[in-house]
PDB file of C-alpha atoms in Angstrom:
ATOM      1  CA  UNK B   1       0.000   0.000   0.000  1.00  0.00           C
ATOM      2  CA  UNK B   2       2.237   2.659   0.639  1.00  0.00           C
ATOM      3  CA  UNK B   3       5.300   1.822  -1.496  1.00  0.00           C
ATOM      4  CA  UNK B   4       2.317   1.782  -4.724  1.00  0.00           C
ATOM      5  CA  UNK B   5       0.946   5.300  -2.843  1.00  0.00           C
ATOM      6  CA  UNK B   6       4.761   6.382  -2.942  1.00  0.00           C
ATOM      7  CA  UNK B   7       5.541   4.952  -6.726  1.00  0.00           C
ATOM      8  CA  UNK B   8       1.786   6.734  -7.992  1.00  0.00           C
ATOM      9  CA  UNK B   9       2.564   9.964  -5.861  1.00  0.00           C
ATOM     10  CA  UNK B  10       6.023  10.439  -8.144  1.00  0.00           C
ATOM     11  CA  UNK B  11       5.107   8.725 -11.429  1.00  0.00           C
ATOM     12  CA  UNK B  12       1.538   8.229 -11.490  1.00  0.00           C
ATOM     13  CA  UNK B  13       2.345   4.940 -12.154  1.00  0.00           C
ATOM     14  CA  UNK B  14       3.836   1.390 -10.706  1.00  0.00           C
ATOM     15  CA  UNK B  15       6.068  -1.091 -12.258  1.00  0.00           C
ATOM     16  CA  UNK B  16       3.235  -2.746 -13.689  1.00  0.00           C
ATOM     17  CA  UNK B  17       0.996  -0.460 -14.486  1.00  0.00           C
ATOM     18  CA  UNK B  18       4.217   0.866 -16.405  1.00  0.00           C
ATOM     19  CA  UNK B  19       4.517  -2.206 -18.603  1.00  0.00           C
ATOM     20  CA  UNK B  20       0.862  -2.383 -19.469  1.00  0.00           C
ATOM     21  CA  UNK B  21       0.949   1.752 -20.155  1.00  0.00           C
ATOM     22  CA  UNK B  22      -1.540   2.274 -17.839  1.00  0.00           C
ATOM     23  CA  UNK B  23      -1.223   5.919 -16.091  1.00  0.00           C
ATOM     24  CA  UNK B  24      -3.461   7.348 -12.784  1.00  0.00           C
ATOM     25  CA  UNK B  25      -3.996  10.880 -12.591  1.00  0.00           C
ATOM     26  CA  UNK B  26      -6.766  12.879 -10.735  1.00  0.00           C
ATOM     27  CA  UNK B  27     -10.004  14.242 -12.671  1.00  0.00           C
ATOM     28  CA  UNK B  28      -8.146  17.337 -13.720  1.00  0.00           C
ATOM     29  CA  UNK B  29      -5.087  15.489 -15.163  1.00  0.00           C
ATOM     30  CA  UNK B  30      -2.544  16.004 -13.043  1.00  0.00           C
ATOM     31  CA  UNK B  31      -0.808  13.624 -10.528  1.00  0.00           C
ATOM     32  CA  UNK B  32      -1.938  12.249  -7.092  1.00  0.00           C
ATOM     33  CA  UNK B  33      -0.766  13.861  -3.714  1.00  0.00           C
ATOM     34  CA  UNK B  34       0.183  11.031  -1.212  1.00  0.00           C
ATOM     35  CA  UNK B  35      -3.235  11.223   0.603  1.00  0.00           C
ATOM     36  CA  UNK B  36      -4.770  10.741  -2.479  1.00  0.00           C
ATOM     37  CA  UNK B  37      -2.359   7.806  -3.257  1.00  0.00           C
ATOM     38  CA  UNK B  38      -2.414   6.119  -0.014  1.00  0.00           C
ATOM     39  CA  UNK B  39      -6.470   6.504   0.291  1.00  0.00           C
ATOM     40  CA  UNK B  40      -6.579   4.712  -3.712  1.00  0.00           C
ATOM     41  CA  UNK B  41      -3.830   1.973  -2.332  1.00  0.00           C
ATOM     42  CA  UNK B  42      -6.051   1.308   0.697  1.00  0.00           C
ATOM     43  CA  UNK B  43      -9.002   0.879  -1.316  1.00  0.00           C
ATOM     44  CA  UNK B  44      -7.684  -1.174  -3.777  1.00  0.00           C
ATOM     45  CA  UNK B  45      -6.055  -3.437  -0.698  1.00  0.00           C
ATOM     46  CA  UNK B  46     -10.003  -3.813   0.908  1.00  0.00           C
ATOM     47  CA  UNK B  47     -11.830  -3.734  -1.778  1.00  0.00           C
ATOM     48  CA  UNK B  48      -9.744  -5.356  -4.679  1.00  0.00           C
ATOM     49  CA  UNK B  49      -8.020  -7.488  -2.482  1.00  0.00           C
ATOM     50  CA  UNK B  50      -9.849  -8.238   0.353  1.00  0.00           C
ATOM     51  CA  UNK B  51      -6.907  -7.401   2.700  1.00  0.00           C
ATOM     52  CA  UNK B  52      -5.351 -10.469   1.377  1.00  0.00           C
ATOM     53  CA  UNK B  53      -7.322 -12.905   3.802  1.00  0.00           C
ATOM     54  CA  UNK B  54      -8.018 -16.100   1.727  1.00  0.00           C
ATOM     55  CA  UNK B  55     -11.273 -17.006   0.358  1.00  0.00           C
ATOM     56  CA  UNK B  56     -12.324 -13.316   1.034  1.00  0.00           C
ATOM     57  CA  UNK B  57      -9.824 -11.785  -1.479  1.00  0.00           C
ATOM     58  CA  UNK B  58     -12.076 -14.344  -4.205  1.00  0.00           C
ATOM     59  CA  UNK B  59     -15.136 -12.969  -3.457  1.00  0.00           C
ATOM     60  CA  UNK B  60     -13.786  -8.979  -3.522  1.00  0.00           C
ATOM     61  CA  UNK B  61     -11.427  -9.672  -6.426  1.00  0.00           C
ATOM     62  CA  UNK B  62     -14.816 -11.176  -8.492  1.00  0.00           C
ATOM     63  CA  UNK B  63     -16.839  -8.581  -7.384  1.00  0.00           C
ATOM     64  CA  UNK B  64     -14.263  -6.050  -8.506  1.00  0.00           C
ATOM     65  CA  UNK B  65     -14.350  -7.264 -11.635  1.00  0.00           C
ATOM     66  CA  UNK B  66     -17.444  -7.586 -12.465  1.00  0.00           C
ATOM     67  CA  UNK B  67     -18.512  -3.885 -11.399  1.00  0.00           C
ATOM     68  CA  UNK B  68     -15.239  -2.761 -13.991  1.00  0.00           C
ATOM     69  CA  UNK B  69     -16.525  -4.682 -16.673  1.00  0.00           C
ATOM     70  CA  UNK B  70     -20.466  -3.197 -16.502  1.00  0.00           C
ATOM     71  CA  UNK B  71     -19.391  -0.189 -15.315  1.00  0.00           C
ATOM     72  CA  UNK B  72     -15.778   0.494 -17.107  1.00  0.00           C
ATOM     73  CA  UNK B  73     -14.281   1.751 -13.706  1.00  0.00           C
ATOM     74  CA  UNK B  74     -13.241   0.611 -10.932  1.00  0.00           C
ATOM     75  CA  UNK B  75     -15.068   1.424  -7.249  1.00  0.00           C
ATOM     76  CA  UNK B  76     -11.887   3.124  -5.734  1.00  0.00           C
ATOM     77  CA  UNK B  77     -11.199   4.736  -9.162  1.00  0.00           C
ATOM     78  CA  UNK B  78     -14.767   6.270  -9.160  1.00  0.00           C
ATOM     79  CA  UNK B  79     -15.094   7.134  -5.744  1.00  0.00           C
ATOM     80  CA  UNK B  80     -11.449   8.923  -5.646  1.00  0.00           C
ATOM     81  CA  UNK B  81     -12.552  10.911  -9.267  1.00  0.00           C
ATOM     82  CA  UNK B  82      -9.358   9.364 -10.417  1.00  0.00           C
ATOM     83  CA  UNK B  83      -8.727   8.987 -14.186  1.00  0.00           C
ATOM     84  CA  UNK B  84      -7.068   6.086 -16.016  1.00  0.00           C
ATOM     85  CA  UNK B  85      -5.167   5.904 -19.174  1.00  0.00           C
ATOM     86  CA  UNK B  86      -4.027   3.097 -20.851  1.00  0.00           C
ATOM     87  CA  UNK B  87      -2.253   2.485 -24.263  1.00  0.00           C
ATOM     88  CA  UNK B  88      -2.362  -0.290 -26.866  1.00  0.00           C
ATOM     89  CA  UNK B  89       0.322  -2.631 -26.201  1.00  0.00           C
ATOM     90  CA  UNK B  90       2.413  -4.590 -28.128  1.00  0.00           C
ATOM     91  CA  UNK B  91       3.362  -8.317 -28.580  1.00  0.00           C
ATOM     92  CA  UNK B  92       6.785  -7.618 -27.125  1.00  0.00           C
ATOM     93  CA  UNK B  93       5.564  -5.924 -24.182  1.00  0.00           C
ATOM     94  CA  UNK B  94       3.048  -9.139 -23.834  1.00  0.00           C
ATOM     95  CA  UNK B  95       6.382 -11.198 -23.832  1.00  0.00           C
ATOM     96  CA  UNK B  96       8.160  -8.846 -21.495  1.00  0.00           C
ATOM     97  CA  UNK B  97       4.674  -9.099 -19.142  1.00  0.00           C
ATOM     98  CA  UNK B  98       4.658 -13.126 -19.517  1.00  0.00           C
ATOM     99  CA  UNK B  99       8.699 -13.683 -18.680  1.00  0.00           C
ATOM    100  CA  UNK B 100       8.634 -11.604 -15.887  1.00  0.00           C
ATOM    101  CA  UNK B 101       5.609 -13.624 -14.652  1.00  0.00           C
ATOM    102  CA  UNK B 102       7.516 -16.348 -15.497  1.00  0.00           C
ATOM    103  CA  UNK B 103      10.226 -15.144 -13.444  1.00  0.00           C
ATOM    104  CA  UNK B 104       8.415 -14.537 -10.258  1.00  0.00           C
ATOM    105  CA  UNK B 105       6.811 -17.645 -10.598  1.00  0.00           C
ATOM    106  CA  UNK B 106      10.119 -20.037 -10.738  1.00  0.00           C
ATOM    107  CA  UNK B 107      11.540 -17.875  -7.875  1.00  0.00           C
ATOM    108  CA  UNK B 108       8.425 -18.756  -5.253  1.00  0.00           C
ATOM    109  CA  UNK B 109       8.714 -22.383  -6.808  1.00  0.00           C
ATOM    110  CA  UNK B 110      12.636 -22.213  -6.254  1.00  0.00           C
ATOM    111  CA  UNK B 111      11.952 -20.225  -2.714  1.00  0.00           C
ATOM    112  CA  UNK B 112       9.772 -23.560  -1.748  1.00  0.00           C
ATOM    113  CA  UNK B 113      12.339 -26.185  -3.390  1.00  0.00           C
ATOM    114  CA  UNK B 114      15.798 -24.340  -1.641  1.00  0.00           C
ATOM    115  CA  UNK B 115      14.290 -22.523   1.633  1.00  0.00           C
ATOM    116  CA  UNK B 116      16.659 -19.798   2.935  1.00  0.00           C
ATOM    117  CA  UNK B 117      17.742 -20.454   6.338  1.00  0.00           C
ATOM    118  CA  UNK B 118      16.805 -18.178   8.968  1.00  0.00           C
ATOM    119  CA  UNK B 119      20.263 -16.813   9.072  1.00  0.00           C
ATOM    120  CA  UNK B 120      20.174 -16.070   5.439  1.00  0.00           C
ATOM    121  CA  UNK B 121      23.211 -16.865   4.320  1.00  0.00           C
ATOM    122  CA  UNK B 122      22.857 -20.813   4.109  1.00  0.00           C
ATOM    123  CA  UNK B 123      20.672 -22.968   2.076  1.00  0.00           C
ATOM    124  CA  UNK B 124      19.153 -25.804   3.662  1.00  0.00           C
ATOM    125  CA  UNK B 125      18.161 -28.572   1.258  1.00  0.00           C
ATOM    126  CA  UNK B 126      14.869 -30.137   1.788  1.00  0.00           C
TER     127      UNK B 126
END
């Protein structure tokens, strides 16, 4: 929450959001204040993701969804007056989207496979 409150504060963006060209800005175009940021990010945390509790972050991440697709915005998005721009993307940003996803995914599956010891400098095998 407050590192993406931080990241939209200075860019108007995140990592992410940068690689899909998708920009935030307020209704008048220009670029979120932290407590503008930080009240979007907390939203987005309850109502997107459900504060990450499982089963719960199902029901608020399918509910989310549907209300963007019939209504083309997003609850926090609405409620904050916050506008969202997006670009077409190309394939080799689609590639760049699906290694990285790639990438985080073999690092949990590695993380699980080679645990880091609570020290942190020694691997224990499992």
């Amino acid at each position: 929450v407050f590192v993406e409150a931080v990241l939209l504060t200075v860019t108007g963006t995140t990592p992410g959001k940068y690689l899909l060209k998708i920009k935030i800005s307020k209704s008048d175009g220009g670029r979120m204040g932290i407590n503008d940021a930080l009240s979007r990010s907390f939203r987005v945390w309850l109502r997107g993701m459900g504060m990450g509790i499982p089963i719960v972050f199902l029901f608020t991440l399918i509910h989310a969804y549907n209300n963007l697709k019939t209504e083309g915005v997003s609850t926090w998005d609405r409620d904050g007056g916050y506008i969202i721009r997006h670009e077409e993307i190309g394939w080799l940003r689609v590639l760049v989207v699906a290694a990285f996803f790639c990438l985080f995914i073999g690092l949990i599956v590695l993380g699980s496979v080679y645990p880091v010891s609570t020290y942190g400098t020694d691997i224990a095998l499992v």
